[in-house]
Amino acid sequence: KAGVTQTPRYLIKTRGQQVTLSCSPISGHRSVSWYQQTPGQGLQFLFEYFSETQRNKGNFPGRFSGRQFSNSRSEMNVSTLELGDSALYLCASSPGASNTGELFFGEGSRLTVL
Amino acid sequence: AQSVAQPEDQVNVAEGNPLTVKCTYSVSGNPYLFWYVQYPNRGLQFLLKYITGDNLVKGSYGFEAEFNKSQTSFHLKKPSALVSDSALYFCAVRDPNSGGYQKVTFGIGTKLQVIP
């Protein structure tokens, strides 16, 4: 089975721009979660989608948004980028039917905001 | 609210020696606990989990973890460290009362450095 695929792997943006990141989960997985990883903060939960519905949301401003498509692929969008948005954005998938299973992570999209 | 603490930013251990990476948690009810490892420029990989049953759980690459309910801890251990174990380790907790929701709370991570 193919793993979780995130695109793009690296990108550079300037303040004020917006960015869209994509995540393709493992085939059959219906839950997709997004995390922001920074050296000082560790992994911060952004949101989780299951069957095209947002089930959970972390404490991030409204500039951060996401969606999930009928094929379970997910995108997250950050508008009006700030320097502090520079981070590794990780996507994780799971079957979603149970909360005892582990998450399967992609390799991340590293965003640099200049 | 659930939370995880990893009290050590970095752990240094000599190759061949036993290693321990510490984790404590806070969650209502019985927790679901996980350990993940992250190598440079990679995503996180699952190592092991505790859901219920035996307090000592075994996982990938020779790692194990001990669940201690009275101390609310879930320390990661390995009897003999390898240089290739050098990586960033994350402890994570999920509230069992969250239903199918996949909100997992991660610790800040502990960098393990195994010295040859």
Tab-separated table of C-alpha atoms in Angstrom, chain A residues 9-10 31 33 35 37-43 45 48 55-58 88 90 94 96-108 110, chain B residues 32 34 36 38 40-51 88 90 92 94-109:
chain	number	residue	atom	x	y	z
A	9	ARG	CA	7.437	18.947	0.057
A	10	TYR	CA	9.023	22.396	0.199
A	31	SER	CA	-9.733	10.274	8.561
A	33	SER	CA	-5.567	15.106	10.498
A	35	TYR	CA	-0.521	19.181	12.466
A	37	GLN	CA	5.378	21.291	13.783
A	38	THR	CA	7.763	23.971	14.974
A	39	PRO	CA	10.949	23.541	17.043
A	40	GLY	CA	9.621	25.358	20.072
A	41	GLN	CA	6.025	24.153	20.057
A	42	GLY	CA	6.257	20.545	18.974
A	43	LEU	CA	3.198	19.248	17.117
A	45	PHE	CA	-3.201	19.953	16.163
A	48	GLU	CA	-9.298	16.542	11.554
A	55	ARG	CA	-14.772	16.661	13.339
A	56	ASN	CA	-12.225	18.502	15.408
A	57	LYS	CA	-10.397	21.801	15.309
A	58	GLY	CA	-7.387	23.087	17.179
A	88	LEU	CA	6.563	21.740	8.875
A	90	LEU	CA	2.211	17.191	8.716
A	94	SER	CA	-6.151	6.603	9.874
A	96	GLY	CA	-11.131	6.613	11.386
A	97	ALA	CA	-13.558	4.079	12.720
A	98	SER	CA	-11.749	3.589	16.006
A	99	ASN	CA	-9.729	5.822	18.293
A	100	THR	CA	-7.348	3.067	19.379
A	101	GLY	CA	-5.361	2.964	16.172
A	102	GLU	CA	-2.195	4.783	15.330
A	103	LEU	CA	-1.781	7.633	12.907
A	104	PHE	CA	0.128	7.253	9.654
A	105	PHE	CA	2.082	10.362	8.787
A	106	GLY	CA	3.263	11.806	5.540
A	107	GLU	CA	6.717	13.346	5.248
A	108	GLY	CA	5.348	16.838	5.552
A	110	ARG	CA	7.968	22.533	4.831
B	32	TYR	CA	-4.684	5.624	25.001
B	34	PHE	CA	1.443	6.194	21.839
B	36	TYR	CA	6.297	7.927	17.628
B	38	GLN	CA	10.842	11.141	13.702
B	40	PRO	CA	15.441	14.184	10.123
B	41	ASN	CA	13.292	15.581	7.325
B	42	ARG	CA	10.770	12.776	7.684
B	43	GLY	CA	7.292	12.357	9.060
B	44	LEU	CA	6.523	10.555	12.289
B	45	GLN	CA	6.571	6.775	12.474
B	46	PHE	CA	4.538	4.754	14.932
B	47	LEU	CA	6.565	2.745	17.491
B	48	LEU	CA	4.073	1.320	19.963
B	49	LYS	CA	0.851	1.922	21.839
B	50	TYR	CA	-0.913	1.123	25.080
B	51	ILE	CA	-4.661	0.681	24.974
B	88	LEU	CA	13.265	12.797	17.840
B	90	PHE	CA	7.189	11.953	20.622
B	92	ALA	CA	1.093	11.126	22.458
B	94	ARG	CA	-5.771	10.252	22.983
B	95	ASP	CA	-8.834	10.715	25.151
B	96	PRO	CA	-10.769	7.444	25.041
B	97	ASN	CA	-13.988	9.396	25.509
B	98	SER	CA	-13.512	11.222	22.227
B	99	GLY	CA	-15.331	8.566	20.281
B	100	GLY	CA	-13.908	8.070	16.845
B	101	TYR	CA	-12.408	11.519	16.831
B	102	GLN	CA	-8.742	11.459	16.016
B	103	LYS	CA	-7.607	14.400	18.118
B	104	VAL	CA	-4.259	13.263	19.429
B	105	THR	CA	-2.175	15.431	21.715
B	106	PHE	CA	1.585	15.179	21.317
B	107	GLY	CA	4.397	16.034	23.657
B	108	ILE	CA	7.013	18.540	22.584
B	109	GLY	CA	9.453	15.784	21.697
